[in-house]
Coordinates of C-alpha atoms and ligand atoms in Angstrom, one line a residue:
X1 CA 0.0 0.0 0.0
X2 CA 1.4 3.4 -1.0
X3 CA 1.5 6.2 1.7
X4 CA -1.6 8.0 0.4
X5 CA -3.8 4.9 0.7
X6 CA -3.8 3.9 -3.0
X7 CA -3.4 0.2 -3.4
X8 CA -1.1 -0.5 -6.3
X9 CA -2.2 -4.1 -6.6
X10 CA -6.0 -3.8 -6.3
X11 CA -8.1 -6.6 -7.8
X12 CA -9.9 -4.6 -10.5
X13 CA -7.2 -3.4 -12.9
X14 CA -6.4 0.2 -12.0
X15 CA -6.6 1.5 -15.5
X16 CA -10.3 0.7 -15.9
X17 CA -11.2 3.6 -13.7
X18 CA -8.0 5.7 -13.9
X19 CA -7.9 9.5 -14.0
X20 CA -4.7 10.3 -15.9
X21 CA -3.1 13.7 -16.0
X22 CA -1.4 14.8 -19.2
X23 CA 1.9 16.6 -18.5
X24 CA 3.0 18.6 -21.5
X25 CA 6.6 18.6 -20.2
X26 CA 7.8 21.7 -22.0
X27 CA 5.1 23.8 -20.3
X28 CA 4.5 22.2 -16.9
X29 CA 7.3 23.4 -14.6
X30 CA 10.8 24.7 -15.3
X31 CA 13.4 23.5 -12.7
X32 CA 16.6 25.0 -14.2
X33 CA 15.3 28.5 -15.2
X34 CA 15.8 28.3 -18.9
X35 CA 12.1 29.0 -19.6
X36 CA 11.4 25.4 -20.7
X37 CA 9.7 22.8 -18.5
X38 CA 11.8 19.8 -17.4
X39 CA 12.0 16.7 -15.3
X40 CA 13.4 18.7 -12.3
X41 CA 10.3 21.0 -12.4
X42 CA 8.0 18.1 -12.8
X43 CA 9.6 16.3 -9.8
X44 CA 9.1 19.4 -7.6
X45 CA 5.4 19.4 -8.5
X46 CA 4.6 15.7 -8.0
X47 CA 3.0 16.4 -4.6
X48 CA 0.6 18.8 -6.3
X49 CA -0.5 15.9 -8.7
X50 CA -0.9 13.5 -5.8
X51 CA -2.9 16.0 -3.8
X52 CA -5.1 16.8 -6.9
X53 CA -6.1 13.1 -6.7
X54 CA -5.2 11.7 -10.1
X55 CA -4.1 8.1 -10.5
X56 CA -1.3 8.5 -13.1
X57 CA 0.5 10.9 -15.3
X58 CA 1.2 10.7 -19.0
X59 CA 4.4 12.6 -20.0
X60 CA 4.6 13.9 -23.6
X61 CA 7.8 13.0 -25.4
X62 CA 11.0 13.8 -23.5
X63 CA 13.4 12.0 -25.8
X64 CA 16.3 13.7 -27.6
X65 CA 14.7 15.7 -30.4
X66 CA 15.4 18.7 -32.6
X67 CA 12.0 19.9 -31.4
X68 CA 10.5 20.6 -34.8
X69 CA 7.2 19.3 -33.6
X70 CA 7.4 19.8 -29.8
X71 CA 9.4 16.6 -29.3
X72 CA 7.2 14.4 -31.5
X73 CA 10.2 14.2 -33.8
X74 CA 12.4 11.7 -31.9
X75 CA 16.1 11.4 -32.7
X76 CA 16.9 8.8 -30.0
X77 CA 14.2 6.5 -28.6
X78 CA 16.2 5.5 -25.5
X79 CA 17.3 8.8 -24.1
X80 CA 16.2 12.1 -22.6
X81 CA 16.6 15.4 -24.3
X82 CA 19.1 17.7 -22.5
X83 CA 16.5 20.4 -22.3
X84 CA 14.4 18.1 -20.0
X85 CA 17.2 16.4 -18.0
X86 CA 19.0 13.1 -17.8
X87 CA 18.1 9.4 -17.7
X88 CA 19.1 9.3 -14.1
X89 CA 16.6 12.0 -13.3
X90 CA 14.0 10.1 -15.2
X91 CA 14.7 7.0 -13.2
X92 CA 14.4 9.0 -10.0
X93 CA 11.2 10.6 -11.2
X94 CA 9.6 7.2 -11.9
X95 CA 10.5 6.0 -8.4
X96 CA 9.1 9.2 -6.8
X97 CA 5.9 8.8 -8.8
X98 CA 5.5 5.3 -7.6
X99 CA 6.3 6.2 -4.0
X100 CA 3.3 8.7 -4.1
X101 CA 1.1 5.8 -5.2
X102 CA 0.8 7.2 -8.8
X103 CA 1.7 5.6 -12.1
X104 CA 3.5 7.0 -15.1
X105 CA 2.9 6.6 -18.9
X106 CA 5.3 7.8 -21.5
X107 CA 4.5 8.8 -25.1
X108 CA 5.6 6.4 -27.8
X109 CA 5.9 7.8 -31.3
X110 CA 5.9 4.9 -33.7
X111 CA 4.6 6.4 -36.9
X112 CA 7.8 8.5 -37.6
X113 CA 11.2 9.4 -36.4
X114 CA 13.1 12.7 -36.6
X115 CA 15.0 13.3 -39.8
X116 CA 18.1 13.6 -37.5
X117 CA 17.7 10.1 -36.2
X118 CA 20.7 7.9 -37.3
X119 CA 18.4 5.7 -39.2
X120 CA 17.2 8.5 -41.4
X121 CA 20.7 9.9 -41.8
X122 CA 21.8 6.4 -43.0
X123 CA 18.9 6.2 -45.4
X124 CA 19.9 9.5 -46.9
X125 CA 23.5 8.3 -47.4
X126 CA 22.3 5.0 -48.9
X127 CA 21.1 4.4 -52.5
X128 CA 17.5 3.8 -53.6
X129 CA 16.4 0.2 -52.8
X130 CA 18.9 -0.2 -49.9
X131 CA 17.9 -1.8 -46.6
X132 CA 18.6 1.6 -44.9
X133 CA 15.9 3.2 -47.0
X134 CA 13.5 0.3 -46.5
X135 CA 12.9 1.3 -42.9
X136 CA 11.1 4.4 -44.2
X137 CA 8.8 5.0 -47.2
X138 CA 11.0 6.1 -50.0
X139 CA 9.5 6.1 -53.6
X140 CA 10.5 7.3 -57.0
X141 CA 8.6 10.4 -58.1
X142 CA 6.0 10.5 -60.9
X143 CA 6.6 12.4 -64.1
X144 CA 9.3 11.8 -66.7
X145 CA 12.1 12.9 -64.4
X146 CA 10.4 11.9 -61.1
X147 CA 9.7 15.5 -60.4
X148 CA 6.2 14.9 -59.1
X149 CA 5.5 13.4 -55.7
X150 CA 4.7 9.7 -55.7
X151 CA 1.0 10.3 -54.8
X152 CA -1.4 13.1 -53.8
X153 CA -1.3 12.6 -50.0
X154 CA -1.0 15.8 -47.9
X155 CA 0.7 16.5 -44.6
X156 CA -1.4 17.0 -41.5
X157 CA 0.2 20.4 -41.2
X158 CA -0.5 21.5 -44.8
X159 CA 1.3 21.0 -48.1
X160 CA 2.4 17.7 -49.7
X161 CA 3.2 14.6 -47.6
X162 CA 6.4 14.0 -49.7
X163 CA 9.8 15.6 -49.8
X164 CA 12.4 14.9 -52.4
X165 CA 15.9 14.1 -51.3
X166 CA 19.3 14.6 -52.9
X167 CA 21.0 11.2 -53.4
X168 CA 24.5 10.3 -52.2
X169 CA 25.8 11.3 -55.6
X170 CA 24.4 14.8 -55.2
X171 CA 21.6 14.4 -57.8
X172 CA 17.9 14.8 -57.2
X173 CA 16.7 11.4 -56.0
X174 CA 13.6 9.7 -54.5
X175 CA 10.9 11.1 -52.3
X176 CA 10.1 10.2 -48.7
X177 CA 6.7 10.2 -47.0
X178 CA 5.9 12.4 -44.0
X179 CA 2.3 12.6 -42.9
X180 CA 3.5 15.4 -40.5
X181 CA 6.4 17.7 -41.0
X182 CA 9.2 17.0 -43.4
X183 CA 11.3 16.6 -40.2
X184 CA 9.2 13.5 -39.3
X185 CA 9.8 10.8 -42.0
X186 CA 7.2 8.0 -41.7
X187 CA 8.5 4.5 -40.8
X188 CA 7.5 1.4 -42.8
X189 CA 5.8 -0.9 -40.4
X190 CA 6.0 -3.8 -42.8
X191 CA 9.8 -3.8 -42.1
X192 CA 10.9 -6.2 -39.4
X193 CA 13.7 -4.0 -38.1
X194 CA 11.2 -1.3 -37.4
X195 CA 9.0 -3.7 -35.4
X196 CA 12.0 -5.0 -33.4
X197 CA 13.3 -1.5 -32.6
X198 CA 10.0 -0.5 -31.1
X199 CA 9.7 -3.7 -29.1
X200 CA 13.2 -3.1 -27.8
X201 CA 12.2 0.5 -26.9
X202 CA 9.1 -0.5 -25.0
X203 CA 11.1 -3.1 -23.0
X204 CA 13.8 -0.5 -22.2
X205 CA 11.3 1.9 -20.6
X206 CA 9.2 -0.9 -19.0
X207 CA 12.4 -2.1 -17.3
X208 CA 13.1 1.4 -16.1
X209 CA 9.7 1.2 -14.4
X210 CA 7.2 3.0 -16.6
X211 CA 3.6 1.7 -16.4
X212 CA 2.6 2.1 -20.0
X213 CA 2.5 4.2 -23.1
X214 CA 0.3 6.6 -24.9
X215 CA 0.5 5.6 -28.6
X216 CA 1.0 8.6 -30.8
X217 CA -1.0 8.4 -34.1
X218 CA -2.0 4.8 -33.4
X219 CA -4.3 4.9 -36.4
X220 CA -1.6 5.8 -38.9
X221 CA 1.1 3.1 -38.9
X222 CA 0.0 1.0 -41.9
X223 CA -0.3 2.5 -45.4
X224 CA -2.3 0.8 -48.2
X225 CA -0.2 -1.4 -50.5
X226 CA 0.9 0.5 -53.6
X227 CA 0.2 3.9 -51.8
X228 CA -2.8 4.7 -53.9
X229 CA -3.9 8.3 -54.4
X230 CA -6.4 9.7 -52.0
X231 CA -8.5 10.9 -54.9
X232 CA -8.6 8.6 -57.8
X233 CA -9.5 10.4 -61.0
X234 CA -13.3 10.6 -61.4
X235 CA -14.3 9.4 -58.0
X236 CA -15.2 11.2 -54.7
X237 CA -12.4 11.6 -52.1
X238 CA -11.9 8.6 -49.9
X239 CA -13.9 9.0 -46.7
X240 CA -11.8 10.3 -43.8
X241 CA -10.3 7.9 -41.2
X242 CA -11.9 4.6 -42.3
X243 CA -10.7 1.2 -43.4
X244 CA -10.9 2.4 -47.0
X245 CA -8.6 5.4 -46.4
X246 CA -5.1 4.7 -47.7
X247 CA -3.3 5.7 -44.5
X248 CA -5.7 6.2 -41.6
X249 CA -7.3 3.4 -39.5
X250 CA -6.4 0.5 -41.8
X251 CA -7.4 -2.9 -40.5
X252 CA -3.9 -4.3 -40.8
X253 CA -2.7 -2.0 -38.0
X254 CA -4.4 -4.2 -35.4
X255 CA -1.9 -7.1 -35.8
X256 CA 0.8 -4.7 -34.4
X257 CA -1.2 -4.0 -31.3
X258 CA -1.8 -7.6 -30.7
X259 CA 1.9 -8.2 -30.5
X260 CA 2.4 -5.2 -28.2
X261 CA -0.3 -6.5 -25.9
X262 CA 1.5 -9.8 -25.6
X263 CA 4.7 -7.9 -24.8
X264 CA 3.1 -5.8 -22.1
X265 CA 1.2 -8.7 -20.5
X266 CA 4.5 -10.6 -20.1
X267 CA 5.4 -8.3 -17.1
X268 CA 4.4 -9.4 -13.6
X269 CA 2.6 -6.0 -13.1
X270 CA 1.2 -5.7 -16.6
X271 CA 1.8 -2.5 -18.5
X272 CA -0.9 -0.6 -20.3
X273 CA -1.5 1.3 -23.5
X274 CA -3.8 4.2 -24.5
X275 CA -4.3 4.8 -28.2
X276 CA -4.4 8.2 -29.8
X277 CA -6.6 7.1 -32.7
X278 CA -8.6 9.7 -34.6
X279 CA -11.1 7.4 -36.3
X280 CA -14.5 7.5 -37.7
X281 CA -16.9 6.8 -34.8
X282 CA -16.9 4.6 -31.6
X283 CA -17.2 1.3 -33.4
X284 CA -13.9 1.9 -35.3
X285 CA -12.4 3.1 -32.0
X286 CA -13.4 0.1 -30.1
X287 CA -11.5 -2.1 -32.5
X288 CA -8.3 -0.7 -30.9
X289 CA -9.3 -1.9 -27.4
X290 CA -10.5 -5.5 -28.2
X291 CA -9.3 -7.8 -25.4
X292 CA -6.0 -8.7 -27.0
X293 CA -5.1 -5.2 -28.2
X294 CA -4.6 -1.9 -26.5
X295 CA -6.2 -1.3 -23.1
X296 CA -7.9 2.1 -23.7
X297 CA -8.2 4.8 -26.3
X298 CA -8.9 8.5 -26.1
X299 CA -12.5 9.3 -26.9
X300 CA -12.2 12.3 -29.1
X301 CA -15.8 12.3 -30.1
X302 CA -16.6 13.4 -26.6
X303 CA -13.9 16.1 -26.8
X304 CA -15.4 17.4 -30.0
X305 CA -19.1 17.3 -29.0
X306 CA -20.6 20.7 -28.7
X307 CA -22.2 22.0 -25.4
X308 CA -25.5 20.6 -26.4
X309 CA -27.4 17.7 -24.8
X310 CA -28.2 15.8 -28.1
X311 CA -24.6 15.3 -29.4
X312 CA -23.4 14.7 -25.9
X313 CA -25.9 12.0 -25.1
X314 CA -25.5 10.5 -28.5
X315 CA -21.7 10.3 -28.1
X316 CA -21.9 9.0 -24.6
X317 CA -24.4 6.3 -25.4
X318 CA -22.6 5.2 -28.6
X319 CA -19.3 5.1 -26.8
X320 CA -20.7 3.0 -24.0
X321 CA -22.3 0.6 -26.4
X322 CA -19.2 0.2 -28.6
X323 CA -16.8 -0.3 -25.6
X324 CA -19.2 -2.7 -23.8
X325 CA -19.3 -4.9 -26.9
X326 CA -15.5 -5.5 -26.6
X327 CA -15.3 -5.4 -22.8
X328 CA -13.1 -2.3 -22.6
X329 CA -13.7 0.7 -20.3
X330 CA -14.4 4.0 -22.2
X331 CA -12.3 7.0 -21.5
X332 CA -13.4 10.7 -21.5
X333 CA -11.3 13.6 -22.5
X334 CA -12.0 17.3 -22.7
X335 CA -8.7 18.6 -24.1
X336 CA -5.1 17.9 -24.8
X337 CA -2.0 19.6 -26.3
X338 CA -3.4 19.4 -29.8
X339 CA -6.9 20.9 -29.3
X340 CA -8.5 24.2 -28.3
X341 CA -9.0 24.4 -24.5
X342 CA -12.7 23.6 -23.6
X343 CA -13.4 26.9 -21.9
X344 CA -12.8 28.6 -25.3
X345 CA -14.7 25.9 -27.3
X346 CA -17.8 26.1 -25.1
X347 CA -17.6 29.9 -25.2
X348 CA -18.7 29.6 -28.8
X349 CA -22.3 28.9 -29.9
X350 CA -23.1 25.2 -30.3
X351 CA -23.9 25.6 -34.0
X352 CA -22.3 22.4 -35.3
X353 CA -19.3 24.0 -36.8
X354 CA -15.9 22.5 -36.2
X355 CA -14.1 23.4 -33.0
X356 CA -10.9 21.2 -32.9
X357 CA -8.5 23.9 -34.1
X358 CA -8.1 27.5 -33.0
X359 CA -8.4 28.5 -36.7
X360 CA -11.9 26.9 -36.7
X361 CA -13.1 29.4 -34.1
X362 CA -10.8 32.3 -33.6
X363 CA -13.0 34.7 -35.6
X364 CA -16.2 33.8 -33.8
X365 CA -17.4 35.8 -30.8
X366 CA -16.7 34.2 -27.5
X367 CA -18.5 34.4 -24.2
X368 CA -15.7 33.2 -21.9
X369 CA -17.7 33.4 -18.7
X370 CA -20.2 31.0 -20.2
X371 CA -17.3 28.9 -21.5
X372 CA -16.0 28.6 -17.9
X373 CA -19.3 27.7 -16.4
X374 CA -19.8 25.0 -19.1
X375 CA -16.2 23.7 -18.8
X376 CA -16.8 23.2 -15.0
X377 CA -20.1 21.4 -15.7
X378 CA -18.4 19.3 -18.4
X379 CA -15.7 18.3 -15.8
X380 CA -18.3 16.9 -13.5
X381 CA -20.1 15.1 -16.3
X382 CA -16.8 13.6 -17.5
X383 CA -15.8 12.4 -14.0
X384 CA -19.2 10.9 -13.4
X385 CA -19.2 8.7 -16.6
X386 CA -18.3 5.0 -16.6
X387 CA -14.6 4.3 -17.2
X388 CA -11.5 6.5 -17.1
X389 CA -10.8 10.1 -17.7
X390 CA -7.9 12.4 -18.9
X391 CA -7.1 15.8 -17.5
X392 CA -4.8 18.1 -19.5
X393 CA -2.6 20.3 -17.4
X394 CA -4.2 23.7 -16.8
X395 CA -7.7 22.3 -17.3
X396 CA -8.1 21.9 -13.6
X397 CA -7.4 25.7 -13.3
X398 CA -10.1 26.5 -15.9
X399 CA -7.5 28.1 -18.3
X400 CA -8.8 29.3 -21.6
X401 CA -6.9 29.1 -24.9
X402 CA -4.5 31.9 -25.4
X403 CA -5.8 33.2 -28.7
X404 CA -3.7 36.3 -29.1
X405 CA -0.2 35.0 -29.0
X406 CA 1.9 37.3 -31.2
X407 CA 2.9 35.9 -34.6
X408 CA 6.6 35.9 -33.8
X409 CA 6.4 33.6 -30.8
X410 CA 4.4 30.9 -32.6
X411 CA 6.3 27.5 -32.7
X412 CA 3.7 25.0 -33.9
X413 CA 5.1 23.7 -37.3
X414 CA 1.6 24.2 -38.7
X415 CA 2.1 27.9 -38.7
X416 CA 5.1 27.8 -41.0
X417 CA 3.9 24.9 -43.0
X418 CA 0.6 26.4 -43.8
X419 CA 2.2 29.6 -45.1
X420 CA 1.1 31.5 -41.9
X421 CA -2.6 30.7 -42.5
X422 CA -3.1 28.2 -39.6
X423 CA -2.0 29.6 -36.2
X424 CA -1.8 26.1 -34.7
X425 CA -1.7 24.7 -31.3
X426 CA 0.5 27.0 -29.2
X427 CA -2.5 28.6 -27.5
X428 CA -3.1 25.5 -25.5
X429 CA 0.6 25.0 -24.6
X430 CA 1.3 28.2 -22.7
X431 CA 3.3 27.4 -19.5
X432 CA 1.3 26.8 -16.4
X433 CA 0.8 29.5 -13.8
X434 CA 1.7 28.3 -10.3
X435 CA 2.0 31.3 -8.1
X436 CA 2.6 35.0 -7.7
X437 CA 1.2 38.0 -9.4
X438 CA 3.1 38.3 -12.7
X439 CA 4.8 36.1 -15.3
X440 CA 6.5 33.6 -15.0
X441 CA 3.9 32.9 -12.2
X442 CA 6.2 30.4 -10.5
X443 CA 6.7 28.3 -13.7
X444 CA 10.4 29.1 -13.6
X445 CA 12.5 29.7 -10.5
X446 CA 13.2 33.4 -9.4
X447 CA 16.7 33.1 -10.7
X448 CA 15.5 32.2 -14.2
X449 CA 17.7 33.3 -17.1
X450 CA 14.9 33.3 -19.7
X451 CA 11.2 34.0 -19.8
X452 CA 8.7 31.1 -20.4
X453 CA 9.1 29.8 -23.9
X454 CA 5.6 31.1 -24.7
X455 CA 4.4 34.3 -23.0
X456 CA 1.7 33.9 -20.2
X457 CA -1.2 36.4 -20.2
X458 CA -0.9 38.8 -17.2
X459 CA -4.5 38.1 -16.2
X460 CA -3.6 34.5 -15.3
X461 CA -2.7 36.0 -11.9
X462 CA -6.2 35.0 -10.6
X463 CA -5.8 31.5 -12.1
X464 CA -2.5 30.4 -10.5
X465 CA -2.5 27.2 -8.5
X466 CA -1.7 29.3 -5.5
X467 CA -4.7 31.7 -6.1
X468 CA -7.1 29.0 -6.8
X469 CA -6.1 26.8 -3.9
X470 CA -7.2 29.6 -1.6
X471 CA -10.6 29.9 -3.2
X472 CA -13.6 27.8 -2.2
X473 CA -15.3 28.1 -5.6
X474 CA -12.3 28.0 -7.9
X475 CA -12.1 25.4 -10.7
X476 CA -9.1 23.8 -8.9
X477 CA -11.2 23.3 -5.8
X478 CA -13.9 21.8 -7.9
X479 CA -11.5 19.3 -9.5
X480 CA -9.9 18.4 -6.2
X481 CA -13.4 17.8 -4.6
X482 CA -14.7 15.8 -7.5
X483 CA -11.6 13.6 -7.7
X484 CA -11.8 13.0 -3.9
X485 CA -15.4 12.0 -4.1
X486 CA -14.9 9.9 -7.2
X487 CA -12.2 7.9 -5.5
X488 CA -14.3 7.2 -2.5
X489 CA -17.7 6.5 -4.1
X490 CA -18.3 2.9 -5.1
X491 CA -20.6 3.9 -8.0
X492 CA -17.9 5.9 -9.9
X493 CA -15.2 4.8 -12.3
X494 CA -15.7 1.6 -14.2
X495 CA -19.3 0.4 -14.6
X496 CA -22.5 1.4 -16.3
X497 CA -25.1 4.1 -16.1
X498 CA -28.9 4.4 -16.6
X499 CA -30.4 7.5 -18.2
X500 CA -33.3 9.3 -16.5
X501 CA -35.5 11.3 -18.8
X502 CA -35.7 15.0 -17.8
X503 CA -36.7 18.0 -19.8
X504 CA -35.1 18.7 -23.1
X505 CA -32.0 20.8 -22.7
X506 CA -30.7 18.7 -19.8
X507 CA -29.2 15.2 -19.2
X508 CA -29.5 13.0 -16.1
X509 CA -28.3 9.5 -15.2
X510 CA -28.0 7.3 -12.2
X511 CA -25.2 4.9 -11.3
X512 CA -25.4 2.2 -8.7
X513 CA -25.2 2.3 -5.8
X514 CA -26.9 5.6 -4.9
X515 CA -25.4 8.1 -7.3
X516 CA -27.1 10.6 -9.7
X517 CA -25.8 13.3 -12.0
X518 CA -27.8 16.1 -13.6
X519 CA -26.3 18.3 -16.3
X520 CA -28.4 21.2 -17.4
X521 CA -27.2 22.6 -20.7
X522 CA -29.8 25.3 -21.2
X523 CA -33.2 24.3 -20.0
X524 CA -35.4 25.7 -17.3
X525 CA -34.0 24.7 -13.8
X526 CA -34.2 21.0 -13.3
X527 CA -35.7 19.3 -10.2
X528 CA -33.2 17.3 -8.2
X529 CA -34.0 13.6 -7.5
X530 CA -36.1 12.8 -4.4
X531 CA -34.2 11.8 -1.3
X532 CA -30.9 13.1 -2.6
X533 CA -28.1 15.1 -1.1
X534 CA -25.9 17.4 -3.2
X535 CA -22.3 16.0 -3.2
X536 CA -20.8 18.6 -5.4
X537 CA -22.0 21.2 -7.9
X538 CA -20.2 23.0 -10.7
X539 CA -21.9 26.3 -9.8
X540 CA -24.6 27.8 -7.5
X541 CA -28.0 26.1 -7.4
X542 CA -31.3 27.9 -7.3
X543 CA -32.6 28.9 -3.9
X544 CA -35.2 26.1 -4.2
X545 CA -32.4 23.5 -4.9
X546 CA -33.1 23.2 -8.7
X547 CA -30.2 22.9 -11.1
X548 CA -29.8 26.0 -13.4
X549 CA -28.5 26.1 -17.0
X550 CA -24.7 25.6 -17.6
X551 CA -24.5 23.6 -14.4
X552 CA -23.8 20.0 -13.3
X553 CA -24.5 18.4 -10.0
X554 CA -23.6 15.1 -8.3
X555 CA -26.2 13.7 -5.9
X556 CA -26.0 10.9 -3.3
X557 CA -29.3 9.2 -3.5
X558 CA -30.7 7.5 -0.4
X559 CA -32.3 4.1 -1.0
X560 CA -36.0 4.2 -0.7
X561 CA -38.1 1.2 0.6
X562 CA -39.4 -0.9 -2.3
X563 CA -37.0 0.5 -4.8
X564 CA -33.9 -1.5 -5.6
X565 CA -32.4 1.4 -7.5
X566 CA -32.7 5.1 -7.0
X567 CA -35.5 6.6 -9.2
X568 CA -36.6 10.1 -9.7
Ligands
GLC1 C1 0.0 13.5 -32.3 C2 0.5 14.4 -31.3 C3 0.8 15.8 -31.9 C4 1.9 15.6 -33.0 C5 1.5 14.5 -34.0 C6 2.7 14.0 -34.8 O1 -1.2 13.9 -32.9 O2 -0.4 14.5 -30.2 O3 1.2 16.7 -31.0 O4 2.1 16.8 -33.7 O5 1.0 13.3 -33.3 O6 3.5 13.2 -34.0

């Protein structure tokens, strides 16, 4: 038993109910004062995470990297970037995390490596058709002199997904595939060396003590044979993210995950995986979490659902159904380092328009006060649902997206690669405010030699961990309270729910034993259940106890004679 009462060897696997905190390491806490977050900073803040009440942390890539995509361009799979610390510090961090009764997941980036990785350097130095090139996806170009890319695929950050290289003889040569930046060449997962290298990598970190991996771009590893065009002449574009797409969510990818599951299960304290898979709907997602594949997968449909009871209920119900069919616990996620923070998403009208990227909504009027109320209600909704949940650093402080970062500080590769038309993801990656009244708000030590790598808005002074810890109705106090209640309440975490029909504009459900949740999106105030006590509320209730709009409430429902389950 760990010091805080968490039992590391409980009978129900911990990950079925886990609340996992995403640490975007560059922006979490800076120990050495260079304006960039690091392992030393993270270690100094571990007590904060234990006290918050999460079960585990997921650390975004900390491996050596030229940082062309925030570390998702890995040049050494088995090391730590100097900006973040040393392997010895990583080892100590893992031990400290475990001592606090928490677990730690790392980020595994199997779709691509950095172009500075020795493998890619070797591929550049080797001729077409060589084994060194066969680890990546090199192809001859189209056109008489090979001057056209091999197909019409585009990079996720804009522009073509192919870059032409100069051969060892100095002449223009083949093209290589990169679904992200040109600095991230895609690996060929039909190559056995690639498979062995990642198995070795997982074992290395598992032996260092990590409890699992988040799998980056889990839906992208396998490309259709022959690399067919996305848009064959005369037919409609292939539907996005389905089995018929030439590089997203192909059925052949699952065989890889079956082998990884066997690898993870071989450890006495089995290790776990969570898939980052942007796929088309919950049935496709559930395929990644079949019993012999990955353990859990991020539920991005929930993240993308508007603040509206119909899409929310539809998404929740479809997620539960699809996961139940394969016996896996669903997860719920409101934001991450790639998406607009939920305060800013919910501040926009729920009009069905896209909300994932800042560029989708930057020009639309925002009601941030409403966004904050809704984000708090969404947090209680998320933490009441069956399964596990993810919290992205700063979400527990109610931070909004920083939408007005000056052009010259933007670092997201999408900004450059789109020819300055897409502002990208920096607005959700601004360093965390810990304390004090002005930047760097305790992110860096007082002796820091550089400001935070992205500027923090001065008005974050009221949203620091220090300020919110002192306030009874802060978002941090709400998260701490909800996580404490969730841990103690037998109905919460893994399990099922039963919907209760209430008026349009609101959702309500019960979970056994004795728990009910009401989320009022916009309806007239909703009556609480009979014989129920408020456990926690995301905002003030009406004087008569009814739940107003933009508010969620958890209730402890007392059993009533003759009723085996709490009813309304
Ligand atoms: C994932 C990461 C994202 C990164 C991309 C390429 O989507 O979350 O930050 O840019 O993969 O590795």
